[in-house]
mmCIF file of C-alpha atoms in Angstrom:
data_model
loop_
_atom_site.group_PDB
_atom_site.id
_atom_site.type_symbol
_atom_site.label_atom_id
_atom_site.label_comp_id
_atom_site.label_asym_id
_atom_site.label_seq_id
_atom_site.Cartn_x
_atom_site.Cartn_y
_atom_site.Cartn_z
ATOM 1 C CA UNK A 1 84.441 -163.031 60.983
ATOM 2 C CA UNK A 2 86.899 -161.491 63.443
ATOM 3 C CA UNK A 3 86.236 -157.970 64.677
ATOM 4 C CA UNK A 4 88.225 -155.223 62.959
ATOM 5 C CA UNK A 5 90.157 -153.215 65.556
ATOM 6 C CA UNK A 6 92.192 -150.885 63.322
ATOM 7 C CA UNK A 7 91.715 -149.648 59.754
ATOM 8 C CA UNK A 8 94.420 -147.814 57.814
ATOM 9 C CA UNK A 9 93.085 -146.359 54.585
ATOM 10 C CA UNK A 10 94.951 -144.563 51.771
ATOM 11 C CA UNK A 11 97.571 -143.226 54.194
ATOM 12 C CA UNK A 12 100.061 -140.852 52.580
ATOM 13 C CA UNK A 13 102.969 -139.270 54.470
ATOM 14 C CA UNK A 14 105.939 -137.308 53.184
ATOM 15 C CA UNK A 15 108.946 -135.657 54.807
ATOM 16 C CA UNK A 16 110.634 -132.322 54.195
ATOM 17 C CA UNK A 17 114.349 -132.818 53.566
ATOM 18 C CA UNK A 18 117.132 -130.514 52.448
ATOM 19 C CA UNK A 19 116.973 -132.241 49.053
ATOM 20 C CA UNK A 20 113.220 -132.029 48.553
ATOM 21 C CA UNK A 21 109.978 -133.723 49.585
ATOM 22 C CA UNK A 22 110.434 -137.430 50.261
ATOM 23 C CA UNK A 23 107.322 -139.551 49.585
ATOM 24 C CA UNK A 24 107.602 -142.115 52.397
ATOM 25 C CA UNK A 25 104.077 -143.585 52.451
ATOM 26 C CA UNK A 26 102.051 -143.603 49.233
ATOM 27 C CA UNK A 27 98.470 -144.717 49.762
ATOM 28 C CA UNK A 28 98.859 -147.544 52.279
ATOM 29 C CA UNK A 29 95.718 -149.446 53.311
ATOM 30 C CA UNK A 30 95.301 -152.439 55.623
ATOM 31 C CA UNK A 31 93.076 -153.754 58.413
ATOM 32 C CA UNK A 32 94.017 -155.290 61.758
ATOM 33 C CA UNK A 33 91.646 -157.770 63.374
ATOM 34 C CA UNK A 34 91.101 -158.619 67.027
ATOM 35 C CA UNK A 35 93.525 -161.273 68.253
ATOM 36 C CA UNK A 36 95.611 -161.538 65.068
ATOM 37 C CA UNK A 37 99.251 -160.911 64.238
ATOM 38 C CA UNK A 38 99.758 -158.878 61.066
ATOM 39 C CA UNK A 39 103.364 -158.837 59.863
ATOM 40 C CA UNK A 40 104.536 -155.903 57.755
ATOM 41 C CA UNK A 41 107.654 -156.965 55.871
ATOM 42 C CA UNK A 42 110.109 -155.092 53.671
ATOM 43 C CA UNK A 43 113.625 -153.715 53.339
ATOM 44 C CA UNK A 44 114.852 -150.671 55.238
ATOM 45 C CA UNK A 45 113.246 -147.559 53.793
ATOM 46 C CA UNK A 46 110.118 -149.342 52.572
ATOM 47 C CA UNK A 47 107.879 -147.350 54.934
ATOM 48 C CA UNK A 48 107.182 -149.961 57.625
ATOM 49 C CA UNK A 49 108.378 -147.949 60.610
ATOM 50 C CA UNK A 50 106.851 -144.696 59.356
ATOM 51 C CA UNK A 51 103.488 -146.460 59.176
ATOM 52 C CA UNK A 52 103.856 -147.748 62.734
ATOM 53 C CA UNK A 53 104.935 -144.351 64.062
ATOM 54 C CA UNK A 54 101.920 -142.740 62.382
ATOM 55 C CA UNK A 55 99.661 -145.174 64.255
ATOM 56 C CA UNK A 56 101.420 -144.185 67.495
ATOM 57 C CA UNK A 57 101.336 -140.459 66.708
ATOM 58 C CA UNK A 58 105.131 -140.311 66.857
ATOM 59 C CA UNK A 59 105.993 -138.836 63.457
ATOM 60 C CA UNK A 60 108.984 -136.510 63.232
ATOM 61 C CA UNK A 61 108.515 -132.761 63.092
ATOM 62 C CA UNK A 62 109.418 -132.610 59.397
ATOM 63 C CA UNK A 63 106.616 -134.997 58.416
ATOM 64 C CA UNK A 64 103.809 -133.922 56.092
ATOM 65 C CA UNK A 65 100.406 -135.581 56.355
ATOM 66 C CA UNK A 66 99.242 -135.863 52.746
ATOM 67 C CA UNK A 67 95.966 -137.737 53.312
ATOM 68 C CA UNK A 68 94.263 -140.933 54.396
ATOM 69 C CA UNK A 69 93.059 -142.134 57.774
ATOM 70 C CA UNK A 70 93.886 -144.440 60.697
ATOM 71 C CA UNK A 71 90.609 -145.434 62.348
ATOM 72 C CA UNK A 72 90.604 -146.865 65.872
ATOM 73 C CA UNK A 73 87.417 -147.198 67.924
ATOM 74 C CA UNK A 74 85.538 -144.890 65.597
ATOM 75 C CA UNK A 75 88.169 -142.135 65.696
ATOM 76 C CA UNK A 76 90.646 -141.096 63.032
ATOM 77 C CA UNK A 77 93.992 -140.978 64.837
ATOM 78 C CA UNK A 78 95.437 -138.666 62.176
ATOM 79 C CA UNK A 79 92.934 -135.999 63.203
ATOM 80 C CA UNK A 80 93.386 -136.282 66.989
ATOM 81 C CA UNK A 81 95.062 -133.419 68.867
ATOM 82 C CA UNK A 82 98.075 -134.481 70.944
ATOM 83 C CA UNK A 83 96.251 -134.192 74.294
ATOM 84 C CA UNK A 84 93.686 -136.786 73.166
ATOM 85 C CA UNK A 85 96.270 -138.986 71.455
ATOM 86 C CA UNK A 86 98.172 -139.084 74.745
ATOM 87 C CA UNK A 87 95.227 -140.973 76.269
ATOM 88 C CA UNK A 88 95.500 -143.698 73.617
ATOM 89 C CA UNK A 89 99.271 -143.972 73.238
ATOM 90 C CA UNK A 90 100.605 -146.493 75.721
ATOM 91 C CA UNK A 91 97.174 -147.190 77.199
ATOM 92 C CA UNK A 92 95.375 -148.656 74.178
ATOM 93 C CA UNK A 93 98.166 -148.903 71.598
ATOM 94 C CA UNK A 94 101.707 -149.711 72.754
ATOM 95 C CA UNK A 95 104.966 -150.155 70.899
ATOM 96 C CA UNK A 96 108.180 -152.141 71.320
ATOM 97 C CA UNK A 97 111.227 -150.744 69.512
ATOM 98 C CA UNK A 98 114.256 -152.495 68.031
ATOM 99 C CA UNK A 99 116.754 -151.265 70.622
ATOM 100 C CA UNK A 100 115.428 -151.587 74.191
ATOM 101 C CA UNK A 101 118.006 -149.102 75.464
ATOM 102 C CA UNK A 102 116.367 -146.405 73.352
ATOM 103 C CA UNK A 103 113.169 -146.998 75.350
ATOM 104 C CA UNK A 104 114.721 -147.360 78.807
ATOM 105 C CA UNK A 105 116.251 -144.595 80.921
ATOM 106 C CA UNK A 106 119.764 -145.866 81.795
ATOM 107 C CA UNK A 107 119.894 -144.046 85.147
ATOM 108 C CA UNK A 108 116.471 -145.119 86.447
ATOM 109 C CA UNK A 109 115.833 -148.542 88.000
ATOM 110 C CA UNK A 110 113.706 -150.781 85.794
ATOM 111 C CA UNK A 111 111.074 -151.269 88.491
ATOM 112 C CA UNK A 112 110.455 -147.552 88.711
ATOM 113 C CA UNK A 113 110.140 -147.324 84.923
ATOM 114 C CA UNK A 114 107.393 -149.957 84.958
ATOM 115 C CA UNK A 115 105.548 -148.453 87.947
ATOM 116 C CA UNK A 116 105.592 -144.995 86.337
ATOM 117 C CA UNK A 117 103.509 -146.381 83.488
ATOM 118 C CA UNK A 118 100.989 -147.739 86.007
ATOM 119 C CA UNK A 119 100.911 -144.673 88.270
ATOM 120 C CA UNK A 120 100.674 -141.969 85.602
ATOM 121 C CA UNK A 121 98.508 -143.774 83.040
ATOM 122 C CA UNK A 122 96.195 -145.739 85.344
ATOM 123 C CA UNK A 123 96.348 -143.702 88.559
ATOM 124 C CA UNK A 124 97.415 -146.768 90.532
ATOM 125 C CA UNK A 125 98.731 -146.221 94.095
ATOM 126 C CA UNK A 126 102.511 -146.628 94.409
ATOM 127 C CA UNK A 127 102.493 -149.838 96.485
ATOM 128 C CA UNK A 128 99.910 -151.480 94.239
ATOM 129 C CA UNK A 129 101.901 -150.395 91.182
ATOM 130 C CA UNK A 130 105.062 -151.994 92.598
ATOM 131 C CA UNK A 131 103.245 -155.289 93.177
ATOM 132 C CA UNK A 132 101.793 -155.167 89.663
ATOM 133 C CA UNK A 133 105.210 -154.334 88.168
ATOM 134 C CA UNK A 134 106.796 -157.379 89.816
ATOM 135 C CA UNK A 135 103.935 -159.538 88.508
ATOM 136 C CA UNK A 136 104.536 -158.166 84.997
ATOM 137 C CA UNK A 137 108.258 -158.905 85.260
ATOM 138 C CA UNK A 138 107.428 -162.482 86.243
ATOM 139 C CA UNK A 139 104.940 -162.794 83.366
ATOM 140 C CA UNK A 140 107.570 -161.821 80.807
ATOM 141 C CA UNK A 141 110.076 -164.295 82.227
ATOM 142 C CA UNK A 142 112.370 -162.164 84.405
ATOM 143 C CA UNK A 143 113.819 -164.470 87.101
ATOM 144 C CA UNK A 144 114.144 -163.148 90.687
ATOM 145 C CA UNK A 145 111.771 -160.321 89.773
ATOM 146 C CA UNK A 146 111.637 -158.810 93.277
ATOM 147 C CA UNK A 147 115.419 -158.446 93.400
ATOM 148 C CA UNK A 148 115.770 -157.299 89.785
ATOM 149 C CA UNK A 149 113.033 -154.682 90.303
ATOM 150 C CA UNK A 150 115.728 -152.513 91.921
ATOM 151 C CA UNK A 151 118.374 -152.972 89.215
ATOM 152 C CA UNK A 152 119.360 -150.669 86.348
ATOM 153 C CA UNK A 153 119.009 -151.461 82.612
ATOM 154 C CA UNK A 154 122.775 -151.987 82.184
ATOM 155 C CA UNK A 155 122.540 -154.919 84.638
ATOM 156 C CA UNK A 156 120.289 -156.806 82.206
ATOM 157 C CA UNK A 157 121.195 -158.661 79.002
ATOM 158 C CA UNK A 158 119.757 -157.495 75.662
ATOM 159 C CA UNK A 159 117.040 -160.150 75.762
ATOM 160 C CA UNK A 160 116.103 -159.321 79.349
ATOM 161 C CA UNK A 161 115.991 -155.592 78.550
ATOM 162 C CA UNK A 162 113.583 -156.361 75.721
ATOM 163 C CA UNK A 163 111.417 -158.291 78.205
ATOM 164 C CA UNK A 164 111.368 -155.226 80.466
ATOM 165 C CA UNK A 165 110.259 -153.072 77.528
ATOM 166 C CA UNK A 166 107.481 -155.584 76.770
ATOM 167 C CA UNK A 167 106.312 -155.439 80.401
ATOM 168 C CA UNK A 168 106.142 -151.614 80.193
ATOM 169 C CA UNK A 169 104.240 -151.814 76.907
ATOM 170 C CA UNK A 170 101.667 -154.148 78.458
ATOM 171 C CA UNK A 171 101.428 -152.406 81.847
ATOM 172 C CA UNK A 172 98.272 -150.540 80.845
ATOM 173 C CA UNK A 173 96.433 -153.483 79.256
ATOM 174 C CA UNK A 174 96.855 -152.223 75.695
ATOM 175 C CA UNK A 175 94.688 -153.734 72.956
ATOM 176 C CA UNK A 176 97.209 -153.281 70.140
ATOM 177 C CA UNK A 177 100.914 -154.038 70.390
ATOM 178 C CA UNK A 178 103.238 -152.770 67.644
ATOM 179 C CA UNK A 179 106.575 -154.596 67.509
ATOM 180 C CA UNK A 180 109.094 -152.677 65.404
ATOM 181 C CA UNK A 181 111.981 -155.081 64.639
ATOM 182 C CA UNK A 182 112.019 -156.215 68.318
ATOM 183 C CA UNK A 183 114.418 -159.142 67.742
ATOM 184 C CA UNK A 184 116.877 -157.715 65.208
ATOM 185 C CA UNK A 185 119.588 -156.887 67.774
ATOM 186 C CA UNK A 186 119.337 -160.284 69.509
ATOM 187 C CA UNK A 187 121.039 -163.592 68.774
ATOM 188 C CA UNK A 188 118.983 -166.381 67.199
ATOM 189 C CA UNK A 189 118.264 -168.270 70.441
ATOM 190 C CA UNK A 190 117.087 -165.171 72.339
ATOM 191 C CA UNK A 191 115.201 -164.029 69.235
ATOM 192 C CA UNK A 192 113.154 -167.233 69.340
ATOM 193 C CA UNK A 193 112.416 -166.766 73.049
ATOM 194 C CA UNK A 194 111.144 -163.212 72.538
ATOM 195 C CA UNK A 195 108.937 -164.330 69.632
ATOM 196 C CA UNK A 196 107.483 -167.109 71.793
ATOM 197 C CA UNK A 197 106.880 -164.624 74.606
ATOM 198 C CA UNK A 198 105.049 -162.162 72.335
ATOM 199 C CA UNK A 199 102.895 -164.991 70.957
ATOM 200 C CA UNK A 200 102.126 -166.267 74.480
ATOM 201 C CA UNK A 201 101.127 -162.804 75.704
ATOM 202 C CA UNK A 202 99.041 -162.238 72.566
ATOM 203 C CA UNK A 203 96.980 -165.356 73.268
ATOM 204 C CA UNK A 204 96.667 -164.717 77.024
ATOM 205 C CA UNK A 205 95.596 -161.097 76.607
ATOM 206 C CA UNK A 206 93.777 -161.382 73.257
ATOM 207 C CA UNK A 207 96.124 -158.766 71.838
ATOM 208 C CA UNK A 208 96.214 -157.602 68.248
ATOM 209 C CA UNK A 209 99.824 -157.412 67.083
ATOM 210 C CA UNK A 210 101.509 -155.549 64.230
ATOM 211 C CA UNK A 211 104.944 -157.108 63.760
ATOM 212 C CA UNK A 212 107.380 -155.100 61.635
ATOM 213 C CA UNK A 213 110.457 -156.802 60.205
ATOM 214 C CA UNK A 214 112.779 -156.932 57.191
ATOM 215 C CA UNK A 215 113.012 -160.724 57.514
ATOM 216 C CA UNK A 216 110.150 -162.919 56.315
ATOM 217 C CA UNK A 217 111.690 -165.877 58.145
ATOM 218 C CA UNK A 218 111.241 -164.191 61.535
ATOM 219 C CA UNK A 219 107.454 -164.122 61.226
ATOM 220 C CA UNK A 220 107.011 -167.507 59.515
ATOM 221 C CA UNK A 221 105.529 -169.118 62.614
ATOM 222 C CA UNK A 222 103.851 -166.159 64.338
ATOM 223 C CA UNK A 223 101.994 -164.161 61.656
ATOM 224 C CA UNK A 224 98.378 -164.793 60.715
ATOM 225 C CA UNK A 225 98.603 -162.417 57.759
ATOM 226 C CA UNK A 226 101.504 -160.729 55.978
ATOM 227 C CA UNK A 227 101.671 -157.388 54.164
ATOM 228 C CA UNK A 228 104.765 -156.910 51.989
ATOM 229 C CA UNK A 229 105.873 -153.273 51.602
ATOM 230 C CA UNK A 230 108.133 -151.682 49.024
ATOM 231 C CA UNK A 231 108.830 -147.987 48.327
ATOM 232 C CA UNK A 232 105.978 -146.726 50.480
ATOM 233 C CA UNK A 233 103.327 -149.110 49.135
ATOM 234 C CA UNK A 234 101.940 -152.499 50.079
ATOM 235 C CA UNK A 235 102.642 -154.741 47.088
ATOM 236 C CA UNK A 236 101.217 -158.020 48.388
ATOM 237 C CA UNK A 237 98.960 -159.014 51.273
ATOM 238 C CA UNK A 238 97.453 -162.307 52.306
ATOM 239 C CA UNK A 239 97.294 -165.046 54.902
ATOM 240 C CA UNK A 240 100.748 -166.193 56.011
ATOM 241 C CA UNK A 241 100.442 -169.491 54.143
ATOM 242 C CA UNK A 242 99.407 -167.684 50.954
ATOM 243 C CA UNK A 243 102.329 -165.262 50.999
ATOM 244 C CA UNK A 244 104.867 -167.958 51.929
ATOM 245 C CA UNK A 245 103.715 -170.811 49.719
ATOM 246 C CA UNK A 246 101.943 -169.059 46.864
ATOM 247 C CA UNK A 247 103.623 -165.619 46.573
ATOM 248 C CA UNK A 248 102.749 -163.592 43.486
ATOM 249 C CA UNK A 249 104.836 -160.409 43.560
ATOM 250 C CA UNK A 250 108.450 -160.565 42.297
ATOM 251 C CA UNK A 251 109.550 -158.562 45.356
ATOM 252 C CA UNK A 252 108.092 -161.231 47.651
ATOM 253 C CA UNK A 253 109.932 -163.836 45.565
ATOM 254 C CA UNK A 254 113.149 -161.867 46.070
ATOM 255 C CA UNK A 255 112.640 -161.648 49.848
ATOM 256 C CA UNK A 256 112.026 -165.393 50.057
ATOM 257 C CA UNK A 257 115.074 -166.121 47.894
ATOM 258 C CA UNK A 258 117.283 -164.101 50.249
ATOM 259 C CA UNK A 259 116.263 -166.076 53.352
ATOM 260 C CA UNK A 260 119.271 -168.125 54.591
ATOM 261 C CA UNK A 261 117.248 -171.265 55.411
ATOM 262 C CA UNK A 262 115.809 -171.285 51.898
ATOM 263 C CA UNK A 263 119.076 -170.869 50.030
ATOM 264 C CA UNK A 264 119.164 -173.429 47.241
ATOM 265 C CA UNK A 265 122.914 -173.039 46.865
ATOM 266 C CA UNK A 266 125.863 -172.040 49.053
ATOM 267 C CA UNK A 267 125.280 -168.398 48.166
ATOM 268 C CA UNK A 268 122.231 -166.323 49.089
ATOM 269 C CA UNK A 269 120.336 -164.601 46.304
ATOM 270 C CA UNK A 270 120.740 -160.969 47.315
ATOM 271 C CA UNK A 271 118.243 -158.551 45.815
ATOM 272 C CA UNK A 272 120.128 -156.685 43.095
ATOM 273 C CA UNK A 273 120.133 -152.904 42.904
ATOM 274 C CA UNK A 274 118.855 -150.467 45.503
ATOM 275 C CA UNK A 275 115.431 -149.057 46.428
ATOM 276 C CA UNK A 276 114.389 -145.918 44.519
ATOM 277 C CA UNK A 277 115.011 -142.388 45.714
ATOM 278 C CA UNK A 278 111.551 -141.436 46.959
ATOM 279 C CA UNK A 279 112.208 -137.740 46.454
ATOM 280 C CA UNK A 280 111.710 -138.708 42.807
ATOM 281 C CA UNK A 281 109.134 -141.527 43.019
ATOM 282 C CA UNK A 282 108.981 -143.737 39.916
ATOM 283 C CA UNK A 283 106.142 -143.474 37.437
ATOM 284 C CA UNK A 284 105.515 -147.211 37.200
ATOM 285 C CA UNK A 285 106.153 -150.143 39.511
ATOM 286 C CA UNK A 286 108.864 -149.003 41.921
ATOM 287 C CA UNK A 287 110.438 -152.473 41.938
ATOM 288 C CA UNK A 288 110.741 -152.652 38.136
ATOM 289 C CA UNK A 289 114.454 -151.606 37.861
ATOM 290 C CA UNK A 290 115.412 -154.457 40.243
ATOM 291 C CA UNK A 291 112.962 -156.987 38.812
ATOM 292 C CA UNK A 292 114.264 -159.437 36.225
ATOM 293 C CA UNK A 293 110.642 -160.349 35.430
ATOM 294 C CA UNK A 294 109.668 -156.721 34.701
ATOM 295 C CA UNK A 295 107.428 -156.055 31.730
ATOM 296 C CA UNK A 296 107.457 -152.910 29.608
ATOM 297 C CA UNK A 297 104.294 -151.657 31.303
ATOM 298 C CA UNK A 298 106.017 -151.896 34.720
ATOM 299 C CA UNK A 299 108.120 -148.861 33.789
ATOM 300 C CA UNK A 300 105.098 -146.887 32.572
ATOM 301 C CA UNK A 301 102.213 -147.540 34.939
ATOM 302 C CA UNK A 302 101.748 -148.640 38.536
ATOM 303 C CA UNK A 303 99.957 -151.995 38.714
ATOM 304 C CA UNK A 304 96.622 -152.229 40.560
ATOM 305 C CA UNK A 305 95.909 -154.949 43.093
ATOM 306 C CA UNK A 306 94.896 -158.200 41.420
ATOM 307 C CA UNK A 307 92.778 -160.631 43.418
ATOM 308 C CA UNK A 308 94.319 -164.064 43.925
ATOM 309 C CA UNK A 309 91.822 -165.277 46.549
ATOM 310 C CA UNK A 310 89.342 -163.519 48.833
ATOM 311 C CA UNK A 311 92.205 -162.937 51.278
ATOM 312 C CA UNK A 312 95.207 -162.662 48.932
ATOM 313 C CA UNK A 313 96.021 -159.678 46.685
ATOM 314 C CA UNK A 314 99.166 -158.614 44.828
ATOM 315 C CA UNK A 315 100.034 -155.500 42.826
ATOM 316 C CA UNK A 316 101.927 -156.929 39.875
ATOM 317 C CA UNK A 317 101.281 -156.831 36.137
ATOM 318 C CA UNK A 318 102.308 -160.502 36.004
ATOM 319 C CA UNK A 319 98.805 -161.298 37.283
ATOM 320 C CA UNK A 320 97.170 -159.581 34.318
ATOM 321 C CA UNK A 321 95.416 -162.124 32.051
ATOM 322 C CA UNK A 322 97.607 -161.063 29.100
ATOM 323 C CA UNK A 323 100.914 -161.291 30.995
ATOM 324 C CA UNK A 324 103.429 -163.970 29.968
ATOM 325 C CA UNK A 325 104.002 -166.952 32.249
ATOM 326 C CA UNK A 326 107.361 -166.860 34.044
ATOM 327 C CA UNK A 327 109.449 -169.516 35.741
ATOM 328 C CA UNK A 328 109.326 -169.214 39.534
ATOM 329 C CA UNK A 329 112.545 -168.771 41.535
ATOM 330 C CA UNK A 330 114.044 -171.925 43.043
ATOM 331 C CA UNK A 331 113.313 -170.750 46.609
ATOM 332 C CA UNK A 332 109.580 -170.465 45.904
ATOM 333 C CA UNK A 333 109.523 -173.903 44.272
ATOM 334 C CA UNK A 334 111.450 -175.331 47.254
ATOM 335 C CA UNK A 335 108.910 -173.857 49.680
ATOM 336 C CA UNK A 336 106.026 -175.390 47.774
ATOM 337 C CA UNK A 337 107.759 -178.770 47.753
ATOM 338 C CA UNK A 338 108.389 -178.558 51.504
ATOM 339 C CA UNK A 339 104.755 -177.670 52.112
ATOM 340 C CA UNK A 340 103.606 -180.611 49.981
ATOM 341 C CA UNK A 341 105.908 -182.962 51.904
ATOM 342 C CA UNK A 342 104.589 -181.699 55.237
ATOM 343 C CA UNK A 343 101.008 -182.268 54.086
ATOM 344 C CA UNK A 344 101.831 -185.801 52.925
ATOM 345 C CA UNK A 345 103.615 -186.601 56.214
ATOM 346 C CA UNK A 346 100.471 -185.688 58.095
#
């Protein structure tokens, strides 16, 4: 079995707001294994980015740590003082954000921004750092790297800026790379190139990747496992094939039904309603008001995780032995048919 590199257990984080305490993360648990890509998928506000920022020690000042742990190399990151966390952040665990311009200084040449990571984190001499920075730029697919080393971020396209951010993230030989919606602002062609680059670097460097996205389709070909988040909880987790082709939670069904390439008609099936106000977290299943398959118990009690396989779990009362059988959405049936056809073609 693969080596576990990160363990998040019962993590709970809230935020102070002018309207009250917002329960952002409510008992999130998952493991990350050496060399794998774990995708965390869900709508905006589901808690994906808060989870990633907790791992990086980058929570906002109004955050409240309610409990749980994030264990890395035998240490609970939630208990580390900032001076010790600083040694891990960027060196062992790096992060790529959605907008590369939020990570890059617009008035500093990109080459200097890469070398700073090498000089200050690794103590590398300036000339050696410059050589290494150019090598990194070449590795992430920046053409004419020596010339572009002396250019500013505004002289690069969005895709090329994201490549620069990736080179900075990997400058210190990090073991874990967190990608927070890294392709959302890019067009489809460039999006595919960045995904291929991340996958290539993962294999070459034996990285462990946490890929955060609102779009299941983005991670279809890169994720080893998928965790689906809703209202601060993981509601389904399993191998990528299990979540795509044998999903069990109605929220996962809804996400799959809203994917453009799976639309079974000219119109996409948008998820009705809106996520709950987490200042007033629901008593039962948070997805119940938006779930046309909801049972009476969904409004009264949160469902536990039910085991589907040794690697696949879902928190839905529909998996209870006494639950009624429901008709699957067309998108899920279409996926299963496509999978069957692919198997037969082989």
